[in-house]
XYZ file of C-alpha atoms in Angstrom:
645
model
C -68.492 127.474 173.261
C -65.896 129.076 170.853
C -65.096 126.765 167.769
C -62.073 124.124 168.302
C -60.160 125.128 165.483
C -58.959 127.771 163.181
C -57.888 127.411 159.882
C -55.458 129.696 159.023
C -55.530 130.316 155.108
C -51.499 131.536 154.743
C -50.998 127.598 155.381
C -53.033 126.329 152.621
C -50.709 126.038 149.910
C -47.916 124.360 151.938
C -48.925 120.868 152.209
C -50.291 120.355 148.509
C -47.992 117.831 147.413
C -48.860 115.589 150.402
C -53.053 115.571 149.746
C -52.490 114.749 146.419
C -52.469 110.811 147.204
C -54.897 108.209 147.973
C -55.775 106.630 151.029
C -54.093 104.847 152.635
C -51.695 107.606 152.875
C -48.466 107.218 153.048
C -45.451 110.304 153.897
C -43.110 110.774 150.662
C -40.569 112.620 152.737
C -42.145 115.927 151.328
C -41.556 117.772 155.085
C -38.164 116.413 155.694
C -37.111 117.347 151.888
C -39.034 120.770 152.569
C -36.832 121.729 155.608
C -33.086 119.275 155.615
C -32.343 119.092 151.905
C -29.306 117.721 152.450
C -30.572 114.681 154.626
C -30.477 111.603 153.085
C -33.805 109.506 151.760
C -35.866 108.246 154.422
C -36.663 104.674 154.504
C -40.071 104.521 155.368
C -41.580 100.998 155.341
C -44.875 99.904 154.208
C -46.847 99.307 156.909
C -48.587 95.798 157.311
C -51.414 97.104 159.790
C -54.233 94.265 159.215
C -57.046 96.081 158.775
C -59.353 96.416 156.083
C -59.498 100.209 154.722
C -61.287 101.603 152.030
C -58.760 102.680 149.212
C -61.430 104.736 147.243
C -61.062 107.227 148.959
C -60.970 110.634 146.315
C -57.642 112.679 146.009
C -57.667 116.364 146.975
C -57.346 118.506 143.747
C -54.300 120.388 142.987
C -56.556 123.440 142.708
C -56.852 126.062 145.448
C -58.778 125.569 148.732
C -61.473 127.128 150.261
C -62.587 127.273 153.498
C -66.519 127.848 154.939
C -66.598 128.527 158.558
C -70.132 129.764 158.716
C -71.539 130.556 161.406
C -73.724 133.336 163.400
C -71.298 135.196 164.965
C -67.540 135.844 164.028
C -65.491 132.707 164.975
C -62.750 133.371 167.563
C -59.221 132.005 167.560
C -58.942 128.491 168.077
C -59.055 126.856 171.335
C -56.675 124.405 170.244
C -53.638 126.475 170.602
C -54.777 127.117 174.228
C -55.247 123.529 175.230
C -51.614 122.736 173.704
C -49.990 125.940 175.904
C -51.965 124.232 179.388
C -50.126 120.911 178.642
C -46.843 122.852 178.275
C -47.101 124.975 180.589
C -48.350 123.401 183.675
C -47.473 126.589 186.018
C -49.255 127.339 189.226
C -51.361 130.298 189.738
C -51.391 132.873 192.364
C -53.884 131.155 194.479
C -51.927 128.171 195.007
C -49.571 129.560 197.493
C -52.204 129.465 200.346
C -53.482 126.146 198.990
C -53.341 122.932 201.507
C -50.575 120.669 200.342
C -51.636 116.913 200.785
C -50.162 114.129 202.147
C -50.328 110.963 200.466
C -52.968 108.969 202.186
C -55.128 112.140 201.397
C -54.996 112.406 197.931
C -57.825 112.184 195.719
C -57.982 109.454 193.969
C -60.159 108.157 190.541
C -60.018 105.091 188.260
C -62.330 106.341 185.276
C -60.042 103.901 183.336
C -61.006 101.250 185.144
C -64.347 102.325 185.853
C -65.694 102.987 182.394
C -63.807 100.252 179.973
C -63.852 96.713 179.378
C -60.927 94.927 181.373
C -59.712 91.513 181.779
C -61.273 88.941 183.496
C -58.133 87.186 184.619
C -55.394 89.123 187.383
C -52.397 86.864 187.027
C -49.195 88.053 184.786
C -48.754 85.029 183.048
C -47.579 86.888 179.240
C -50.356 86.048 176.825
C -52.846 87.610 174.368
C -55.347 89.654 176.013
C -58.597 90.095 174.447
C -61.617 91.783 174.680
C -60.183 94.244 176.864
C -58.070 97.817 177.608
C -56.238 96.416 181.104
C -55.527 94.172 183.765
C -55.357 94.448 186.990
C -51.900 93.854 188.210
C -50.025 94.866 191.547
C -46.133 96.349 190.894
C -44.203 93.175 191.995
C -40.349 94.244 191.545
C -37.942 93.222 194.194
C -36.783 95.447 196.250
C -34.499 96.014 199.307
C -33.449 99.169 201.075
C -34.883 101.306 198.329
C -33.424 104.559 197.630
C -34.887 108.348 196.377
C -32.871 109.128 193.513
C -34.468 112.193 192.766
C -38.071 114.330 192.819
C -39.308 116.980 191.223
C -41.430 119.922 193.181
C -42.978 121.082 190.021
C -44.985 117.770 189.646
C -45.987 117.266 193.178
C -47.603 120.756 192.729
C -49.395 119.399 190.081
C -51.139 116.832 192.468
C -51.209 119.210 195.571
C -48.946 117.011 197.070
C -46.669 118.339 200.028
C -43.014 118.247 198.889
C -42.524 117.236 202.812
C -44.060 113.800 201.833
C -40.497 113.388 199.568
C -38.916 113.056 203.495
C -41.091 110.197 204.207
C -39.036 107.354 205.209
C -41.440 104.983 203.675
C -41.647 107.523 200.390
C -39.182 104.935 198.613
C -40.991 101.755 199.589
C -44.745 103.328 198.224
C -43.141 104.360 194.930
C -40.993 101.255 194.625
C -44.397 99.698 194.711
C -43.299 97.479 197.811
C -45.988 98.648 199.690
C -49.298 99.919 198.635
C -50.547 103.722 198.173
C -54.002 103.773 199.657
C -56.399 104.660 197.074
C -54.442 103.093 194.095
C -55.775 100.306 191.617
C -52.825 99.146 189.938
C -53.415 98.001 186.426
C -51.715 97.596 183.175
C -52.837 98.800 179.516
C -53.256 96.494 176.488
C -52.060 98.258 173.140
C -50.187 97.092 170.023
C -48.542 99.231 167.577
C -46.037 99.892 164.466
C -42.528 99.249 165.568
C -40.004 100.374 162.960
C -43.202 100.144 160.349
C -44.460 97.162 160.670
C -47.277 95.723 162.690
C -46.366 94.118 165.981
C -49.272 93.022 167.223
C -50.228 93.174 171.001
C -47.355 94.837 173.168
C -48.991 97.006 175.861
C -47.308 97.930 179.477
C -44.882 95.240 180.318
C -43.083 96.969 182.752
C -45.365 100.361 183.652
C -48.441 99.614 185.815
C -50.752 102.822 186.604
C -51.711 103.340 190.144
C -54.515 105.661 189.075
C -55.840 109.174 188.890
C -55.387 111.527 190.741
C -58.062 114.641 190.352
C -56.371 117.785 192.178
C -58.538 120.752 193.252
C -58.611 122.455 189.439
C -60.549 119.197 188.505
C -57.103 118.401 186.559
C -56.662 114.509 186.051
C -53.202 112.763 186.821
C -52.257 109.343 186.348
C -49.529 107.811 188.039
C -47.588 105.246 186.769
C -44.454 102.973 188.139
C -42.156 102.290 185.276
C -40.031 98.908 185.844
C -42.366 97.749 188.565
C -42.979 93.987 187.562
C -43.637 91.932 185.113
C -47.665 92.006 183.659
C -49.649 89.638 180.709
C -47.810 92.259 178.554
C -44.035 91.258 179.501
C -43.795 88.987 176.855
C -40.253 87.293 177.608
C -39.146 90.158 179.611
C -38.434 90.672 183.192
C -41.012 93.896 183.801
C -37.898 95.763 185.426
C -35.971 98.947 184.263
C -32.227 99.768 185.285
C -31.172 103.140 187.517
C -29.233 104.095 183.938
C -32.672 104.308 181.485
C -34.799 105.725 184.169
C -32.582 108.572 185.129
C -32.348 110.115 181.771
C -36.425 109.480 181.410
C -36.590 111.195 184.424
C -34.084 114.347 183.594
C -35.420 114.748 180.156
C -39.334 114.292 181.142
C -38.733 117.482 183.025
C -36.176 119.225 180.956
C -38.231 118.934 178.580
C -41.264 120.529 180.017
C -38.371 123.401 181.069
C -38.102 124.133 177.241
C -42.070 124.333 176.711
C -42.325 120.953 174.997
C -45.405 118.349 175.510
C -44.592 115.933 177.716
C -45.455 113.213 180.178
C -43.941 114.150 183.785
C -41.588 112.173 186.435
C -42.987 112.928 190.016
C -39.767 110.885 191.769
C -37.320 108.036 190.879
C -36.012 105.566 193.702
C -33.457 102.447 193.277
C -34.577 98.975 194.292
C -31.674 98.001 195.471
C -31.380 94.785 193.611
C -29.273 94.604 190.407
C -30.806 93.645 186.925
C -29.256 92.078 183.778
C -29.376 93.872 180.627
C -27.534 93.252 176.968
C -27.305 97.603 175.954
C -26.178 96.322 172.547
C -27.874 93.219 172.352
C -24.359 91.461 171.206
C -24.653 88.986 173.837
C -22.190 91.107 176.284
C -24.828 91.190 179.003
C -24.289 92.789 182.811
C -25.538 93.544 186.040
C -26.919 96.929 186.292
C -28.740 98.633 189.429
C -32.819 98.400 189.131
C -34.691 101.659 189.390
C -37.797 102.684 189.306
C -39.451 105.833 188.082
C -43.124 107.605 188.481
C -44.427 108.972 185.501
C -46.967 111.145 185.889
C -49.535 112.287 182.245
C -53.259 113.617 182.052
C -53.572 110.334 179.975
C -51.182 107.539 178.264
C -53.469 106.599 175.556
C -51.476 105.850 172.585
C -52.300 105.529 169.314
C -52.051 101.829 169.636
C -53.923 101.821 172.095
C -56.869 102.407 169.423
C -54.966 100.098 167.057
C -54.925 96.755 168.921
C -58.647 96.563 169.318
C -58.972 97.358 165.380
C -56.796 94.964 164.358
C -58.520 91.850 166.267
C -61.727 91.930 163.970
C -65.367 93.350 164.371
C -65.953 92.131 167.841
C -63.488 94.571 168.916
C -64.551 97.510 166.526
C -67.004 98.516 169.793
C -63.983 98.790 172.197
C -62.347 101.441 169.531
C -65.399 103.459 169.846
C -65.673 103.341 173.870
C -62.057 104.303 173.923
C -62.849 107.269 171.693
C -65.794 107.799 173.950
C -63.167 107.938 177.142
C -60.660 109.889 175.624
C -63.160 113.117 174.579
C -65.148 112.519 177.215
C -62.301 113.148 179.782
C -59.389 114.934 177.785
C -60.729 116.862 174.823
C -64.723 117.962 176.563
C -64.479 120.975 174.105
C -65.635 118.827 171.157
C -67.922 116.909 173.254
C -69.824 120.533 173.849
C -69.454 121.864 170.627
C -72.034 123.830 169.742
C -73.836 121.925 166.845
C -75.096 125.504 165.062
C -71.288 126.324 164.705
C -70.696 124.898 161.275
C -67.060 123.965 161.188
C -66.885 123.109 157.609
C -63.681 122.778 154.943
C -63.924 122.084 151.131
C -61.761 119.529 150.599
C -61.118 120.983 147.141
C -62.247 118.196 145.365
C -64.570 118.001 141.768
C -67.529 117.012 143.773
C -67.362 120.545 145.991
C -67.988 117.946 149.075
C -67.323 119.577 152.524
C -65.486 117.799 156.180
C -67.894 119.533 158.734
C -66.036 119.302 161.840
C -69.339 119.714 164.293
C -71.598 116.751 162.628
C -68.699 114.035 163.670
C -66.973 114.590 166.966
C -64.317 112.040 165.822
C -63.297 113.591 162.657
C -62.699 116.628 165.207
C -61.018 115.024 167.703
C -58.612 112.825 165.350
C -57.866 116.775 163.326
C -57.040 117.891 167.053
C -55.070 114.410 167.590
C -53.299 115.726 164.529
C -52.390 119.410 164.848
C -51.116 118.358 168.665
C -48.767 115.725 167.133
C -47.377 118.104 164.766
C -47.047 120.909 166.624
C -45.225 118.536 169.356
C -43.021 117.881 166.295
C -42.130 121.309 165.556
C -41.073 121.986 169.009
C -38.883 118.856 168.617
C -37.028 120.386 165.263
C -36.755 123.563 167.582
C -34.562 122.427 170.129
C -32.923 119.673 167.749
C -34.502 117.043 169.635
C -34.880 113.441 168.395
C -37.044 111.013 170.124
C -35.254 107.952 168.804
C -38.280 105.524 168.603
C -41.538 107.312 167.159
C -43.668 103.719 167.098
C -47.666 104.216 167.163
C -47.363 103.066 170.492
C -44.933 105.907 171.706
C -47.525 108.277 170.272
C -49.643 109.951 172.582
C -53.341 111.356 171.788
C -52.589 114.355 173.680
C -49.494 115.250 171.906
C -47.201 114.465 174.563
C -44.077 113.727 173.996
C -43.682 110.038 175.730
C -41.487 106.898 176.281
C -38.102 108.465 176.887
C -35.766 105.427 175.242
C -32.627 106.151 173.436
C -33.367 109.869 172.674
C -30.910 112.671 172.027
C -30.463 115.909 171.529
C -28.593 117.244 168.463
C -24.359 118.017 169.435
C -23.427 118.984 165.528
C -26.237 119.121 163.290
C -26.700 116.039 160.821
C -30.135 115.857 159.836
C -29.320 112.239 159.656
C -28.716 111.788 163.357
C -30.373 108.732 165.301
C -29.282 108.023 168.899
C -30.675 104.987 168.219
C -28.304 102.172 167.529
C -31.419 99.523 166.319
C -32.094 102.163 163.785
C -29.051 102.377 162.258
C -29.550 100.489 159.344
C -32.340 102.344 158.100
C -32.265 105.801 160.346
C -35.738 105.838 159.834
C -36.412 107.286 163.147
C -33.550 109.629 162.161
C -33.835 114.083 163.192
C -34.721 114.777 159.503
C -37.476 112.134 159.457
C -39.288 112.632 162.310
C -42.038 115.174 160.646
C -42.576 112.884 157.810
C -43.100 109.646 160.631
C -45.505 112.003 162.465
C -47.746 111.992 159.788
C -47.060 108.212 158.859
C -48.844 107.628 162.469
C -51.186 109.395 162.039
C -52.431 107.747 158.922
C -51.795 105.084 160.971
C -54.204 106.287 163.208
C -57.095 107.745 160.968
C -56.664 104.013 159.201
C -57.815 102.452 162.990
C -60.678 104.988 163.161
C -61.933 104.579 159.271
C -61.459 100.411 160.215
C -63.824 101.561 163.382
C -66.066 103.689 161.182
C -65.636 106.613 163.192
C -64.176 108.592 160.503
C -64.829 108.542 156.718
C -62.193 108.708 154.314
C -62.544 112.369 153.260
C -62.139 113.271 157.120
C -59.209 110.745 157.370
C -57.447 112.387 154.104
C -58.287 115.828 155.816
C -56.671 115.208 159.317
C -53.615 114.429 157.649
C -53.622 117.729 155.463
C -54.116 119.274 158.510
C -51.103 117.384 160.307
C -48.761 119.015 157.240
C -50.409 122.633 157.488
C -49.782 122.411 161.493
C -46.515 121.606 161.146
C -45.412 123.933 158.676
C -46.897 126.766 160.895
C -45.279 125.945 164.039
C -41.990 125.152 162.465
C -41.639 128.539 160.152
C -42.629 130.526 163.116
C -40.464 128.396 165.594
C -37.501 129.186 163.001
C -37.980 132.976 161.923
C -37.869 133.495 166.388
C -34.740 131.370 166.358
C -33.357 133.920 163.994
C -34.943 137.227 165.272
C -36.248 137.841 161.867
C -39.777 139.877 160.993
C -40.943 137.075 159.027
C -39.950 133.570 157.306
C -37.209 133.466 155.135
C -36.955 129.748 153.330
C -34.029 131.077 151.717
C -31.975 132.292 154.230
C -32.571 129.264 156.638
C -32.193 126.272 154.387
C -29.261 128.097 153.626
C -28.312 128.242 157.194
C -28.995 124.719 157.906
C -27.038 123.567 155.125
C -24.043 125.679 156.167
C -24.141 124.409 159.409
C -24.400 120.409 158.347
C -21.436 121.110 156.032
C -19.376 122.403 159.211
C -21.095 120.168 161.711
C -21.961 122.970 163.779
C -23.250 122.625 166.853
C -27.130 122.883 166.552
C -27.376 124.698 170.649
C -24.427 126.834 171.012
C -24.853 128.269 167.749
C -28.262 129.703 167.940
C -27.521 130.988 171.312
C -24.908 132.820 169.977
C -26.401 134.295 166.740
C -28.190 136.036 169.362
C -25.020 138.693 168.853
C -25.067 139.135 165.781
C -25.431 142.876 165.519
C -27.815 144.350 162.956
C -25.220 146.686 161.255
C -24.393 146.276 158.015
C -20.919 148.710 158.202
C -19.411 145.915 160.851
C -16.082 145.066 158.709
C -16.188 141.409 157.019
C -13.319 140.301 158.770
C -15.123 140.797 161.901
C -18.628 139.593 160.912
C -17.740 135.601 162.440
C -16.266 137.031 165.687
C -19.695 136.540 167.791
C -19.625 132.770 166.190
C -16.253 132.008 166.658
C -16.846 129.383 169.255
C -18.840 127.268 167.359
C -17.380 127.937 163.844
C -14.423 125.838 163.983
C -11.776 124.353 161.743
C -13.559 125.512 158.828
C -11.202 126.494 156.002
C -10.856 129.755 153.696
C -13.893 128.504 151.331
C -16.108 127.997 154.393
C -15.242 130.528 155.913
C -16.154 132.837 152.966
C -19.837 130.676 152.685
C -20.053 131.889 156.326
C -19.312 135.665 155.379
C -21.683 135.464 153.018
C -24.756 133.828 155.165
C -23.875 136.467 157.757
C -24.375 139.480 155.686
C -27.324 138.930 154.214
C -28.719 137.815 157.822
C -27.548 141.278 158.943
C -29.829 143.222 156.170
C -32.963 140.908 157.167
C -31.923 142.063 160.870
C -31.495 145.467 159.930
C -34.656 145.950 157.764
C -36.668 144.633 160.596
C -36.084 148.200 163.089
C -36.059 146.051 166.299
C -33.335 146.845 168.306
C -30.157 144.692 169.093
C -30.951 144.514 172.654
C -34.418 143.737 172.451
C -33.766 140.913 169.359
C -31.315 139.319 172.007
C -33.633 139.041 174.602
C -36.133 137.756 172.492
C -33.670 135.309 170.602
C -32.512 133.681 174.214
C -35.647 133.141 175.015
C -36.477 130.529 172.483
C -32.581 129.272 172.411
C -31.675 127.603 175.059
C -28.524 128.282 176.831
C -28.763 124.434 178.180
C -29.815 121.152 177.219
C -29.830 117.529 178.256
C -27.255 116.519 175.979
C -26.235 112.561 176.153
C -22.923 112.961 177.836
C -24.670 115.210 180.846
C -26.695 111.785 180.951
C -24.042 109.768 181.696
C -21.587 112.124 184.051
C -25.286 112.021 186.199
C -25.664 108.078 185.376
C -21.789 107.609 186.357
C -22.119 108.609 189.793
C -25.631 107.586 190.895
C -24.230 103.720 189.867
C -21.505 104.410 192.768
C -24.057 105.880 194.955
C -23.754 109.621 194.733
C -27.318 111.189 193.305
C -25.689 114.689 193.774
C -25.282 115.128 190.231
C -28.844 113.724 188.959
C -30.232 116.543 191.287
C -27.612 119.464 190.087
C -28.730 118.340 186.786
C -32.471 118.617 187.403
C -32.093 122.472 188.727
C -29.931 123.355 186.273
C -32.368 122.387 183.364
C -35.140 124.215 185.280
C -34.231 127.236 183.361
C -32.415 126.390 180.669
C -33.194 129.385 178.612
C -31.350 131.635 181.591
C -27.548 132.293 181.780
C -27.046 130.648 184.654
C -23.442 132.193 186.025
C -21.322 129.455 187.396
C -22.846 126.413 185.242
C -21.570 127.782 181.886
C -19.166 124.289 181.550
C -22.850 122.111 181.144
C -23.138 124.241 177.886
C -19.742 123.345 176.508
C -19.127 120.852 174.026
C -19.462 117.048 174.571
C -15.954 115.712 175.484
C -13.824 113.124 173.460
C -15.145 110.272 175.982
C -18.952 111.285 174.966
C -18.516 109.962 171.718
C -17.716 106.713 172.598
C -20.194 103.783 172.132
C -23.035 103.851 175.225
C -23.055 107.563 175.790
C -24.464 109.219 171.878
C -25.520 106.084 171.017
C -28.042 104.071 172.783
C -30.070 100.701 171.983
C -33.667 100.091 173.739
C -32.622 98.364 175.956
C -33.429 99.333 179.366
């Protein structure tokens, strides 16, 4: 079995400000100050997580690191890395043309979840603390009449070896309305808690998402499925347990648009209306309406969260167990690499401090598995910054172990770059959940996180202080390398991109359109200055004599990197455009898709849903869904979103 990770030792220096603390650990915005100087503090609460943790923990030196990977035979790379590219790229192989495509009643269903944890006695939905337990068995009880199918994706139902014929079922929107029962399913309901805007909320688990299952395909690959606004569960709280045709459609677009750009994520398999109409407050300023109920089929290897861990930690030692089994689950079904590590593989890392004392990966599966948990988050992370991304609500309970990105609330993707954006009008105040932030909140969860397993005893603090280090090497990594492909250039050039980025907040350039553009750039350095902004005209705009001469100046000395490196300006295009998107799910695409589905038409949700298929290709005839958000966009409800749905 090759080793799970790889350390690689370019990335050691990078995170050495971050170590230098004591655990509990907490971010001091050295990532976001790293990459968006401009951006403005973070606001990063204290968390009030009620667990116990050792503080005495030692502080990694200042001094160099070394690392000891010893071991009888030359390690090979990382298996890691692989892992992360199956989750993102869930494509089918050449055998799965001739491959029998299932119908529903025939698909193969598991319930490991239910099979192997502790659940709750009781079945009833009356809201209340559940204890003792990771479920409850709950049947989807949403209203519905003359359901609709909104839209499906083929990609997923592949994943399940599910005929795409079954989508023409007329029953199809009754089963995944939850009306009438899939044969096979078990419907239940996870119990986590989690951090909401940094402090400790207690129990929240699925109030309105009840799992039918698992679903093991032919690969041995395991899906669950999940209805999303299906009925109210013990988890509800005051809530209704539904979800309105406007939140799930652009869950369901960017669930898939995402995976389209290469990103972790959970899937959407199909999305139907109920046809009954449910009341919801966007703003929360007491202007509440009717708004059609939907309901949407996610579709994830697993939707552990971090609270998931954290709820059972927080209710005292009797619970302590239940952190461990969960553990237990999670390796035991999603990461079976470290449950088969070889034990004569010594995966060991000086932590650098006085006493010389070592993390050895392969004597504690859970100090490997929470370094994996780690390096999947930030990597996720990176990928986010990449495509200008911002999730919007990054609580410990929207943070999957499997470094997925989940829980598709009031996201949004960047229009002008402001490292300060939040589409998120609850976070306002603060904009801790802000574009800039999101690296440093990353690693806030997962001290979060280590903090749950330490309280379990899983992990010591050396291995807790370690996973985080590891977080802030990770992400460094992914994100130079995402940015020096961005820019075509031969290698990483902090200079040259922070001064890019700053340029472009100055000018509020759009983050999408330009990089697709820099793509022709030529790598000549004779070009005349007067013509070196013609290939960025389109995005460059309004910007006055001074900026326009800051511009000049950026561009030429990007042109002598690009000329230096000997690649070609045909082949640095191609390769550019492949990691810049032409297209992507901006808010305002949202709502032209939410507008008409709300008056019946579903045309657009499904033009939508091809188009961001391939949004890396040019795409002839579709070049207006790459244009600028319109005036209307910008009004309140379209760029600017609450969590309420």
């Amino acid at each position: 079995m090759p080793p799970l990770l790889s350390l690689s030792s370019s990335s050691l220096y990078l995170l050495r400000p971050l170590t230098s603390f004591k655990f509990p650990f907490y971010p001091r915005s050295f990532l976001k100050s790293q990459l968006y100087p401009l951006s403005p503090p973070a606001h990063l609460l204290k968390p009030s997580f009620p667990c116990h943790v050792s503080t005495n923990s030692s502080s990694y030196s200042s001094g160099s690191r070394s690392v000891s990977m010893e071991s009888s035979s030359p390690a090979p790379t990382v298996s890691l890395d692989s892992v992360t590219q199956d989750l993102k790229n869930q494509t089918l192989g050449p055998d799965d043309a001739n491959r029998v495509k299932l119908k529903l009643e025939d698909l193969n269903w598991d319930h490991s979840f239910v099979r192997e944890l502790p659940g709750d006695p009781r079945a009833d939905t009356i809201p209340r603390q559940v204890m003792h337990a990771c479920y409850t068995k709950v049947l989807p009880s949403a209203e519905v009449e003359n359901p609709e199918l909104v839209a499906w994706s083929d990609s997923v139902a592949d994943l399940l070896e599910l005929d795409p014929k079954e989508f023409e079922r007329s029953d199809f929107p009754l089963l995944f309305s939850g009306a009438s029962p899939l044969v096979g399913a078990l419907p239940y309901a996870q119990c986590y808690g989690g951090h909401q805007f940094g402090m400790w909320a207690g129990q929240l688990g699925d109030g309105r998402a009840i799992t039918l299952g698992e679903v093991v395909n032919s690969k041995s690959e395991r899906w669950e499925l999940q209805l999303k606004g299906s009925g109210r569960t013990p988890y509800s709280r005051f809530a209704d347990g539904l979800a309105v045709l406007r939140s799930s459609i652009r869950e369901f677009l960017c669930s898939e648009a995402m995976h389209s750009l290469g990103i972790p994520t959970t899937r959407a398999l199909c999305l139907v209306t109920t046809g009954k109409y449910v009341t919801r407050d966007m703003f929360y300023d007491g202007n509440a309406k009717e708004e059609p109920g939907a309901i949407i089929c996610r579709v994830a290897q697993s939707f552990l969260r971090f609270g998931s861990y954290q709820i059972h930690a927080s209710r005292g030692k009797e619970d302590l167990e239940i952190v461990r089994a969960l553990a237990d689950y999670a390796i035991r079904h999603h990461f079976p690499h470290i449950e088969n590590m070889d034990k004569s593989e010594s995966l060991s890392f000086s932590t650098g401090d006085e006493d010389h004392s070592v993390v050895d990966l392969t004597s504690n599966k859970y100090a490997a598995w929470i370094v994996e948990i780690a390096e999947r988050t930030a990597s996720m992370i990176a990928s986010w910054q990449g495509v200008g991304f911002t999730h919007g609500v990054m609580n410990t309970d929207n943070m999957s172990i499997l470094g997925l990105t989940i829980d598709y609330g009031p996201f949004g993707f960047l229009d002008a770059f402001d490292p300060s954006f939040t589409p998120n009008t609850t976070d306002l105040p603060g904009r801790r959940y802000c574009f800039a932030n999101q690296p440093d909140i990353g690693l806030w969860n997962i001290a979060q996180f280590t903090a749950t397993l330490s309280t379990a005893k899983l992990i010591n603090d050396k291995e807790a202080d370690y996973a985080m280090e590891r977080y802030g090497n990770k992400f460094m990594d992914e994100y130079q390398a995402i940015m020096t492909r961005k820019l075509g250039l031969p290698k990483y050039n902090k200079q040259l991109i922070s001064k890019l980025l700053n340029n472009m907040a100055v000018d509020k350039v759009d983050y999408t359109n330009f990089f697709r553009l820099l793509s022709n750039i030529k790598a000549d350095p004779n070009i005349p200055e007067d013509e070196l902004l013609v290939p960025l005209k389109a995005v460059l705009l309004d910007i006055g004599q001074e900026r326009k001469e800051a511009w000049i100046s950026w561009v030429q000395s990007y042109v002598q990197e690009l000329a230096a490196s000997g690649i070609s300006d045909e082949q640095r295009k191609a390769q550019m455009d492949s990691v810049n998107p032409k297209y992507v799910l901006r808010n305002y695409l949202c709502q032209t898709a939410i507008d008409a589905a709300e008056q019946g038409d579903f045309g657009v949700v499904r033009r939508l849903l091809k188009l961001m298929e391939r949004p890396y290709d040019e795409q002839p005839g579709m070049e207006k869904y790459a244009r600028l958000p319109p005036a209307w966009a910008y009004r309140p409800g379209v760029c600017m979103l609450s969590c309420s749905s």
